[in-house]
XYZ file of C-alpha atoms in Angstrom:
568
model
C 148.319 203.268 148.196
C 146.793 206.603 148.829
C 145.492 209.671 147.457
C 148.513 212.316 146.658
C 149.125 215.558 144.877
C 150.125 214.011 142.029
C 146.883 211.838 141.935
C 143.813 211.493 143.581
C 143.014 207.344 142.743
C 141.597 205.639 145.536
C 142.420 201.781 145.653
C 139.506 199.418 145.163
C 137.179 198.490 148.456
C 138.678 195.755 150.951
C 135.202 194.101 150.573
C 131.792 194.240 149.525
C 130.753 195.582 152.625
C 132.399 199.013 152.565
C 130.267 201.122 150.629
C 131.433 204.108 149.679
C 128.992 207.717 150.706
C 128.580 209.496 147.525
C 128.671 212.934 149.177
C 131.537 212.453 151.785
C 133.445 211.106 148.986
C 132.982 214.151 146.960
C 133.956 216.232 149.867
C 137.281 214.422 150.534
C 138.500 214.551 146.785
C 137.388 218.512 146.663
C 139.763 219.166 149.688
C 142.162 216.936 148.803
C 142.602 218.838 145.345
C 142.118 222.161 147.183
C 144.562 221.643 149.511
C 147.046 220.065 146.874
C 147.299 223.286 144.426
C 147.645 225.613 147.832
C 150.783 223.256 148.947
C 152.391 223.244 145.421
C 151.687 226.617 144.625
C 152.861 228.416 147.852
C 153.393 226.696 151.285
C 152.934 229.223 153.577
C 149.569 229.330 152.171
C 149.089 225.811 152.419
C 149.987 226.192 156.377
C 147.651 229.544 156.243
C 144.678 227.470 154.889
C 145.373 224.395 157.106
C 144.874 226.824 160.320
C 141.900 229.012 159.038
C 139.789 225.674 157.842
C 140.716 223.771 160.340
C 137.220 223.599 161.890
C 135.528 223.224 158.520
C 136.859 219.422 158.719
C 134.600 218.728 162.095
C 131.698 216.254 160.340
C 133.566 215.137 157.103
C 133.873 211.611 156.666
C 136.842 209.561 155.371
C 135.152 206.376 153.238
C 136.134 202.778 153.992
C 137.775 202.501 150.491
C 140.992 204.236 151.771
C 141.038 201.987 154.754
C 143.046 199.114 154.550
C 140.953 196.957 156.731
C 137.371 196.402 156.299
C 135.515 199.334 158.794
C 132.517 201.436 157.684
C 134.615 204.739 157.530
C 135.373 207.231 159.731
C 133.678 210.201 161.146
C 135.463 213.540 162.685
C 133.639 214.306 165.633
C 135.805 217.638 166.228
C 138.498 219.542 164.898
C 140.095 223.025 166.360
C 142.848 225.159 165.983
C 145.285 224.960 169.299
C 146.679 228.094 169.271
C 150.038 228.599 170.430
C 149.621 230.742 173.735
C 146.792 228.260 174.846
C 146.956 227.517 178.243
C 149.004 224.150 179.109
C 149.849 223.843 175.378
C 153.681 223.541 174.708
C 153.252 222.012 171.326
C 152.840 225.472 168.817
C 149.963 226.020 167.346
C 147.940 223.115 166.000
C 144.660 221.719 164.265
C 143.621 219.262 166.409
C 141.171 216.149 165.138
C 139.400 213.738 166.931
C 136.918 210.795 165.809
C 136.117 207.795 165.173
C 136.515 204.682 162.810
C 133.130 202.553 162.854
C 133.363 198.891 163.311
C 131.892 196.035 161.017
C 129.279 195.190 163.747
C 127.598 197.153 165.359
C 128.410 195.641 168.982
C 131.956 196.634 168.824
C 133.083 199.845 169.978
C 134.506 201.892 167.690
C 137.989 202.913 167.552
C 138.726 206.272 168.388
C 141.377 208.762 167.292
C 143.170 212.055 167.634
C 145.262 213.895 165.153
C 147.239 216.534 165.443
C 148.225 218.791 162.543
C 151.277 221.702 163.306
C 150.927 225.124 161.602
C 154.787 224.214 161.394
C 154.748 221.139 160.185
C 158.374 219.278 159.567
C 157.241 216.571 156.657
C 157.245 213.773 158.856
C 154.188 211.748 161.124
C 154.396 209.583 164.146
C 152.058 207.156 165.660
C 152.238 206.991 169.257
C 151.664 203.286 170.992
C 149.485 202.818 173.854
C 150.134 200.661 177.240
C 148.374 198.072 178.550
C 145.333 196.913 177.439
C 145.041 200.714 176.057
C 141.166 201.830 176.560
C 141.942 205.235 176.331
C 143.283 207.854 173.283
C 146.861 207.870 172.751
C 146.431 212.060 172.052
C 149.645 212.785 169.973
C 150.182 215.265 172.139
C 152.370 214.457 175.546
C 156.420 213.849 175.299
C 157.827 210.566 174.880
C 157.881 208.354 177.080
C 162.284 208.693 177.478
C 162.068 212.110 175.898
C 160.271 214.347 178.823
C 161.745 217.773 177.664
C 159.882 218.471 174.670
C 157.264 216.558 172.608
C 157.178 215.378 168.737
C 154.826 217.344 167.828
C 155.971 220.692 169.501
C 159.076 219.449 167.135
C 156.805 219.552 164.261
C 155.396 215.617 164.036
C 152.095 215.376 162.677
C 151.020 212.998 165.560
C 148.454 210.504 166.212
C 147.230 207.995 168.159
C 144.080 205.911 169.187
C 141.972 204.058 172.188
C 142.992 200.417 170.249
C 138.607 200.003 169.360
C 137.460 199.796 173.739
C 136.995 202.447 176.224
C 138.353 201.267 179.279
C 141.868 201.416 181.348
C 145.034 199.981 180.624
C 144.484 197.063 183.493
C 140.313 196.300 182.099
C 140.621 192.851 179.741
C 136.413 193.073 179.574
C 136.268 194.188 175.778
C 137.615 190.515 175.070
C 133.902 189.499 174.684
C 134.437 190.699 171.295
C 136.309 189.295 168.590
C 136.182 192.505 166.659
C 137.683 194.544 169.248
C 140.298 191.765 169.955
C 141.510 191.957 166.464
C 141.516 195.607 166.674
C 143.504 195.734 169.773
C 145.767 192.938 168.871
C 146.558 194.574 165.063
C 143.336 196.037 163.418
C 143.120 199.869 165.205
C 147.228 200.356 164.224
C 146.548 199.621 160.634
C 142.810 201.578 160.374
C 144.308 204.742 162.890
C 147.558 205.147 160.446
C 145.432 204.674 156.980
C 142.534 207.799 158.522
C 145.728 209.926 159.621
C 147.303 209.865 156.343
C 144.018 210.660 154.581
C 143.582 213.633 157.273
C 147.211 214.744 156.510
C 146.232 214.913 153.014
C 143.915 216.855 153.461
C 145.092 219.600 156.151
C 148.767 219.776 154.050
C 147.930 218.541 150.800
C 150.713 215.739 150.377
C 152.126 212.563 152.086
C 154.310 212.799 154.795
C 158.216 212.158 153.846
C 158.659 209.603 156.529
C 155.876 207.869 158.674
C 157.161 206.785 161.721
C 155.737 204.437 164.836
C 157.054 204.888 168.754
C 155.675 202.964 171.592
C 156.438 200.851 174.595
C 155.426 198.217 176.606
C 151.835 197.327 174.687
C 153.372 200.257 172.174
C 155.882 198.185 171.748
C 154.513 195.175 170.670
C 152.568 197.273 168.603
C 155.575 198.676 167.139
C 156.863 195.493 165.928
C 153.467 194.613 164.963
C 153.196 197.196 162.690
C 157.085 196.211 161.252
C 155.672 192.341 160.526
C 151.797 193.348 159.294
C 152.362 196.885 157.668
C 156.118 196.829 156.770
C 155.515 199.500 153.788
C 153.586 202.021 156.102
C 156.344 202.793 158.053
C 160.354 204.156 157.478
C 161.223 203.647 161.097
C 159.794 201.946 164.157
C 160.899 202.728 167.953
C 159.665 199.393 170.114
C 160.475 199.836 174.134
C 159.889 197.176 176.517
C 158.174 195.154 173.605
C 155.552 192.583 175.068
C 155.890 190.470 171.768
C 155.327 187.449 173.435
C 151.828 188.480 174.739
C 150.340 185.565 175.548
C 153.611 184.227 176.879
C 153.926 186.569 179.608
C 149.809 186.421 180.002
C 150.661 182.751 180.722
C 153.460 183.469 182.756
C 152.114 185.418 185.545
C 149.327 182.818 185.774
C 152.361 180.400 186.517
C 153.804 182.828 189.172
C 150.358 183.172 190.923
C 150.361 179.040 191.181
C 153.477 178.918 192.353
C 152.533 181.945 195.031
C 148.817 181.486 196.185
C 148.148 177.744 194.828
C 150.640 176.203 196.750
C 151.074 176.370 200.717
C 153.477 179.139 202.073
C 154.524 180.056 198.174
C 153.840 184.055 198.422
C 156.870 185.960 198.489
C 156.845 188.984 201.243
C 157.779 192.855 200.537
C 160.671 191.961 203.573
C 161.578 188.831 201.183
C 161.585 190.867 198.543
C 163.246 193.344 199.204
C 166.018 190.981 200.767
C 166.640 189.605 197.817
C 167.303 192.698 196.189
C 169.444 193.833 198.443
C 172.103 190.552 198.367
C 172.053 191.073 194.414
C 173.444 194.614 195.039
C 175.818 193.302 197.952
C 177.455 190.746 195.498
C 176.769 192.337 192.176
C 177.160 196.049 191.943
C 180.772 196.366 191.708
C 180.708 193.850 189.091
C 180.807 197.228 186.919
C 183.939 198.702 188.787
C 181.175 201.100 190.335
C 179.337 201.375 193.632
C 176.117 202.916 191.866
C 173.335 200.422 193.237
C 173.304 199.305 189.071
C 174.015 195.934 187.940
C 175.228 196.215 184.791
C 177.051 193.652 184.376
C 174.386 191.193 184.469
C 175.892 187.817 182.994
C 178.670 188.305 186.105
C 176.403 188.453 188.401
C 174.414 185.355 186.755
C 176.944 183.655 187.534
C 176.570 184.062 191.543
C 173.316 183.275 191.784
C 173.885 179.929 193.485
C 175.332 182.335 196.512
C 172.387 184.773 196.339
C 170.237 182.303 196.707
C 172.282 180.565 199.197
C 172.505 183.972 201.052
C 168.876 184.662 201.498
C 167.557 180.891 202.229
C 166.343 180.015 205.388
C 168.220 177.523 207.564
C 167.042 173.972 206.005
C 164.848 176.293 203.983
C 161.799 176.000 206.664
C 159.586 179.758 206.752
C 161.044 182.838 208.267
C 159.673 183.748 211.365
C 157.969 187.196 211.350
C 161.011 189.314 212.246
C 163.128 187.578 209.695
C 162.871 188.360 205.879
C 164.759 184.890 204.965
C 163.029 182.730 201.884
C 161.599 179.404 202.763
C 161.984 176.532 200.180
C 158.243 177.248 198.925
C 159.427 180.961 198.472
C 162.303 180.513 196.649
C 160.525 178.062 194.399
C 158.071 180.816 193.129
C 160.955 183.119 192.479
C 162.660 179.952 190.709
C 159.575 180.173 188.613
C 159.822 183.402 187.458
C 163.677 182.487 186.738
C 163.024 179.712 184.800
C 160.044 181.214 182.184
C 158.067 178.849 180.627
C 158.552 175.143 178.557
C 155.449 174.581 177.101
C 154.851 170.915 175.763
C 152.542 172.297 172.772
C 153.300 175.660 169.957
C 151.624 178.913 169.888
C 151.662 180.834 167.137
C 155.240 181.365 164.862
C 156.416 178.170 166.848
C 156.796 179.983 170.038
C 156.560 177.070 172.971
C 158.744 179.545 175.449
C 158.826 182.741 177.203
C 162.062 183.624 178.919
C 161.925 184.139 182.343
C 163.162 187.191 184.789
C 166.712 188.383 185.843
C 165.219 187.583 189.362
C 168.588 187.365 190.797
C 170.208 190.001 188.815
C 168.949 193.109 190.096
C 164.753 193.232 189.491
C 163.155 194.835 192.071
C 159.637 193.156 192.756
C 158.690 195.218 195.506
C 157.081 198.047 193.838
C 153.645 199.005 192.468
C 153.969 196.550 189.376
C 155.813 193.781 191.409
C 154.670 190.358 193.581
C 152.360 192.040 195.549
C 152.407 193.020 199.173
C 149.715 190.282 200.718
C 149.303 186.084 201.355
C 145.897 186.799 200.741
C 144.315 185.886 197.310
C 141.330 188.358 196.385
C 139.047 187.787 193.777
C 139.644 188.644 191.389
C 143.128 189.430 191.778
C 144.274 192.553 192.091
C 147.559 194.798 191.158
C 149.092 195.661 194.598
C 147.710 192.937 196.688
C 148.201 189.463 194.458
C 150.951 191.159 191.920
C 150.956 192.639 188.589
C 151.969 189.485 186.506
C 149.343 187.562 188.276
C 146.554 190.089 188.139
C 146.967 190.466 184.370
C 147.500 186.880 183.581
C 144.126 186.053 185.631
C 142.072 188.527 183.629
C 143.406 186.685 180.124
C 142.219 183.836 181.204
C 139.268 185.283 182.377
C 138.487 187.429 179.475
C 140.253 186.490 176.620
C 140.844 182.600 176.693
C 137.644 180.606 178.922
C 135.483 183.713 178.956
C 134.158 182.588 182.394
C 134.445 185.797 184.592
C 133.381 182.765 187.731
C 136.970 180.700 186.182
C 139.422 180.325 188.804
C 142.954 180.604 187.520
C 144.805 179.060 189.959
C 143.286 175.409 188.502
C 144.427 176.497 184.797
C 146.561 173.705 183.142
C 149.027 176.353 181.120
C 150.803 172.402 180.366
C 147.609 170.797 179.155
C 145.268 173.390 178.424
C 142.795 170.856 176.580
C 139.791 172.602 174.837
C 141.646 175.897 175.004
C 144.796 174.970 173.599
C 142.991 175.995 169.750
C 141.760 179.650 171.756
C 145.481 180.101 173.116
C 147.032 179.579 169.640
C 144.273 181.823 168.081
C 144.840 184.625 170.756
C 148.811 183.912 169.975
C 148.736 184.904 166.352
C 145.544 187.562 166.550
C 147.521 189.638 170.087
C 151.277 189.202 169.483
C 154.388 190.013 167.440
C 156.393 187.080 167.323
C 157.111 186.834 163.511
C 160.619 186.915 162.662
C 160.173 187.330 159.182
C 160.988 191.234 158.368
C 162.150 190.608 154.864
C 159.738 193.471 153.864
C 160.668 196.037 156.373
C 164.152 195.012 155.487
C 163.759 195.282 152.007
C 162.193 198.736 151.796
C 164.865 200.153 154.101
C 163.036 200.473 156.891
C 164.709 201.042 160.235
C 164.179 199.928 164.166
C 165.141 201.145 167.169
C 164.543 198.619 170.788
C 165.271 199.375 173.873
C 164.396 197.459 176.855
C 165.623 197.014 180.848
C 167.619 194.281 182.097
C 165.867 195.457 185.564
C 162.207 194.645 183.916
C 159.403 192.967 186.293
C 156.708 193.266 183.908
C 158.046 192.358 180.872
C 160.971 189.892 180.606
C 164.295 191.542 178.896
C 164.836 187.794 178.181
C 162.426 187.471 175.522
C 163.346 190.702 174.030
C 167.404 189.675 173.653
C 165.674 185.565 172.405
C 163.856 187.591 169.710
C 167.028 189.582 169.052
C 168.244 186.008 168.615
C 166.245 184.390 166.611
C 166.746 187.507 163.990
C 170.556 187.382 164.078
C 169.812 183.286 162.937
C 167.207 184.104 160.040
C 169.107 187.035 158.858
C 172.990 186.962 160.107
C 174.536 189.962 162.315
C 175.291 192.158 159.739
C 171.961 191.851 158.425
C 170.197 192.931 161.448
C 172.344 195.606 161.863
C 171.410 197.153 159.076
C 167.953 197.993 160.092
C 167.877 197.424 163.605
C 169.835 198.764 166.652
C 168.898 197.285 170.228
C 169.884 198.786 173.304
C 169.332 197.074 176.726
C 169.745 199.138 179.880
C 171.005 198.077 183.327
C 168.842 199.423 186.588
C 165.697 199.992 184.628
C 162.456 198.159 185.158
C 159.478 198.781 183.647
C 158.949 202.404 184.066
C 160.971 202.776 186.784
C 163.811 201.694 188.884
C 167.391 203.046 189.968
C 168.106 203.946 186.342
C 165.249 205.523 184.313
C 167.070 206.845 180.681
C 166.298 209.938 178.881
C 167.320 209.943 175.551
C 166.471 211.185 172.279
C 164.880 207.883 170.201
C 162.920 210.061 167.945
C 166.058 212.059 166.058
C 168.597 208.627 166.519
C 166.066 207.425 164.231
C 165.006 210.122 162.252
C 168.857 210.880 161.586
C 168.896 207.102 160.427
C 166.449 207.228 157.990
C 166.929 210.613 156.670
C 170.657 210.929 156.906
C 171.853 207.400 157.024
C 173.577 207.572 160.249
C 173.068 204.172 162.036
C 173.069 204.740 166.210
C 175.834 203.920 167.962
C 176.775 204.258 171.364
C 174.394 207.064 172.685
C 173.813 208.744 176.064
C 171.299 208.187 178.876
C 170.657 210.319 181.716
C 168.763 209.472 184.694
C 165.570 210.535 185.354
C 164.994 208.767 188.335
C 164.566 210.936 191.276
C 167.364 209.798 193.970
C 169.880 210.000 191.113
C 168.220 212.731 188.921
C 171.112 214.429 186.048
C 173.726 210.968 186.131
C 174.203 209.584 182.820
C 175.107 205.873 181.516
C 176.272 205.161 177.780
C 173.495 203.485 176.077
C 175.140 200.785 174.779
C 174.028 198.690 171.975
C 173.609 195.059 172.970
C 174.989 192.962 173.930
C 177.825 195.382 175.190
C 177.098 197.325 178.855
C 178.663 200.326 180.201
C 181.824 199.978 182.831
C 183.088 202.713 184.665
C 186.997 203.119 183.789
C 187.690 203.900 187.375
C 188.533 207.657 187.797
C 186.503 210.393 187.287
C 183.067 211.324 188.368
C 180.930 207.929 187.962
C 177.835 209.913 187.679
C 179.299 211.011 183.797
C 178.855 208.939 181.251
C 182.243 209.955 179.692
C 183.811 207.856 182.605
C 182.428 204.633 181.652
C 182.938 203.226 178.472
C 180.945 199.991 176.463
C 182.383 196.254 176.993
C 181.511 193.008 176.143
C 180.537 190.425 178.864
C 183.653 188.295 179.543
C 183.216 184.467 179.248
């Protein structure tokens, strides 16, 4: 609970360690009730005040009391007035705050924070995910991620965001040495950035926000559902993209894939193979849709022909392709068979997970590109993005960082089936990075809605796991229950960021109109964002349905296709 208008009672300390400053205290309550009698007495004032004291909030403190986690408070480093006509600023004028929450020990790095407070301020607050392993400050103040025409706060979000406690880049796993900072990035930082921004929000406006929201994707979307299973009463509505739930599952996973590619002897998949591969999906799977658009949409068609694909692009009696032919050797074909197949794991991580779900490999992924399989036989060390693969290059640094904490440990020797003294570590990491509790009773119960969207097309982060999660909800809470608080949309031709279908769509009001209005999303509208195919639009449709063309019209119009189910 925190401070409002209506009363300024501050819950008890989260521990004996917080210790509430006197004087920063006293500051805090005297804006608070400043800024409460200006909002109930006249708003425009309220606004008024908000922009002309902006800068007096630059050195206040917010007290570890009205943190929900233990910290030793916060400190505002800065806080300005953007004004409208600012150069590069398309977001109205705003106060903007930035800061920092202090850690319990002093060798973690604190986590730091921007908020953004709008002269024109709607009611509402969002807190913006990060990617990756995060490292740097989410700023509030940049359009979503599927929303690239205007931003949330420009629409009158109170916005805010954080670094997830390490400085850093979203591909450095270093700040692992800590246990602090891997609780803050794996839960702690959403739960201590959202508790400051209220109290800041208080205090520029005077009241609460009507609705609190969270958006994210990819690490943001783990987060998101994080937030839904740890904070379930902080939030009215959750967007999760691309959720990496399973965290140490796909961690895990591209360890498995760089086994399979570099571990074993002629393993490594080519850009020629991969690209080949590609290719035969689109030959035998495009018009699975009733439209030659270089989408498969229908993916559980086109499951169905893999023994072809693969048949298609093997080498005769499966022996290695010569160097002017991009055919798969046995070896090569059993690496992509591993990224098919996902993981079995003979032990349980955390919430009972012993999976991850593997790749639509032959469905229309693309693993050529900048977060694909790499583009060389050569292992580096350590491993790195474009030359040994994305999945591999992460999953390397876990174990580096996170599980063994040997920087000198060579992954390519890790037994994921028998991971002996680190089996306790990988269940620990499980629970303390990851979002695989499918108990929402809470979020359920207070009305709280969700909004998940993911692509079929995805080479970072397998779709698979996203629709098993999906799954496992429908079984705890029946159909109709998840319905009524969550709506998931998976989309054909997109990959993690890219692809040949990247969707723009309005998430933010689909959910807002939810909450507020009580209008559940239904079918809803994409349109493409990729550059070949910039301005065509796809029906988003909500899983497990996917869009067919009806077979006239223009097939780059969304009102010529039309949602079906997969076909047994």
């Amino acid at each position: 609970m925190h401070a409002t208008c209506a009363s300024t009672v501050y819950p008890a300390p989260v521990s004996e360690l917080q210790v509430t400053p006197i004087a920063a205290f006293s500051r805090l309550v005297f804006v608070l009730l400043f800024a409460c009698a200006l909002a109930a007495s006249q708003p425009a004032r309220a606004a008024s005040y908000l922009t002309k004291h902006c800068a007096d909030l630059e050195g206040k403190t917010v007290p570890p009391s009205i943190i929900g986690l233990p910290t030793r408070g916060a400190v505002i480093g800065s806080a300005s007035v953007v004004k409208a006509a600012a150069p590069g600023n398309r977001n109205g004028e705003y106060c903007r705050i930035v800061g920092a929450i202090k850690p319990i020990e002093d060798s973690t790095p604190d986590i730091r924070f921007e908020v953004n407070l709008p002269t024109r301020w709607n009611g509402r607050a969002l807190q913006m995910g990060g990617g990756g392993y995060s490292g740097v400050v989410v700023s509030g103040t940049e359009p979503m991620s599927f929303a690239p025409d205007s931003t949330p706060l420009a629409r009158g979000y109170a916005t805010f965001g954080s670094d997830s406690g390490h400085v850093g880049n979203a591909g450095r796993a270093d700040f692992a040495a800590n246990d602090e900072a891997i609780l803050n990035f794996g839960f702690g930082h959403l739960k201590k950035t959202h508790d400051v921004a209220l109290a800041l929000i208080q205090m520029g406006y005077g009241r609460d926000p009507e609705k609190t929201y969270f958006a994210g994707g990819s690490t943001g979307g783990r987060e998101g559902f994080t937030v839904i299973e740890r904070y379930p009463r902080d939030y009215d509505g959750v967007i999760a993209n691309a959720p990496a739930i399973n965290f140490a599952g796909v961690r895990l996973m591209g360890v498995a894939v760089g086994q399979a590619s570099y571990g074993k002897p002629g393993g490594y998949v080519g850009l020629a193979q991969q690209r080949r591969v590609f290719d035969t999906v689109l030959h035998e799977c495009d018009m699975l849709d009733n439209a030659a658009d270089g989408i498969v949409s229908n993916v559980e068609a086109c499951r169905k022909l893999e023994p072809q694909i693969i048949a298609a692009v093997r080498c005769a009696n499966g022996q290695r392709p010569s160097l002017r032919d991009s055919c798969l050797s046995d070896a090569q074909i059993a690496t992509l068979d591993t990224l098919r197949d996902g993981l079995n794991l003979p032990y349980m991580l955390a919430f009972g997970v012993d999976t991850y779900p593997g790749y639509n490999v032959y469905q229309g992924v693309d693993f050529s590109g900048v977060l694909g399989l790499g583009d060389s036989p050569t292992l580096v060390f350590p491993p790195a993005f474009s030359v040994n693969g994305y999945l591999f290059a992460q999953g390397d640094a876990y174990v580096k960082h996170f599980v063994t904490r040997d920087l000198s440990y060579n992954s390519i020797g890790f037994d994921i089936a028998n991971p002996g003294r680190y089996g306790r570590r990988l269940m620990a990491l499980s629970a303390a990075v990851g979002a695989m509790n499918s108990d929402l009773s809470q979020f359920i119960a207070r009305g709280g809605k969700l909004i998940a969207m993911h692509g079929l097309a995805d080479e970072v982060i397998s779709p698979n796991q996203t629709i098993a999660f999906y799954r496992r909800l429908i079984a705890r809470y029946g159909q109709d229950g998840v319905d009524s608080f969550m709506r998931l949309y998976m989309v054909p031709g997109f990959q993690h960021g890219n692809g040949v279908f990247i969707p723009s769509w309005d998430e933010l009001g689909a959910l807002d109109r939810w909450v507020t209005d009580g209008i559940a999303p239904e079918t809803l509208v994409g349109t493409d964002i990729a550059s070949a195919t910039n301005g065509r639009s796809r029906p988003m449709c909500r899983y497990p349905a996917y869009p067919r063309y009806v077979g006239k019209g223009n097939v780059n119009n969304a009102a010529n296709f039309r949602c079906v189910y997969p076909g047994p």
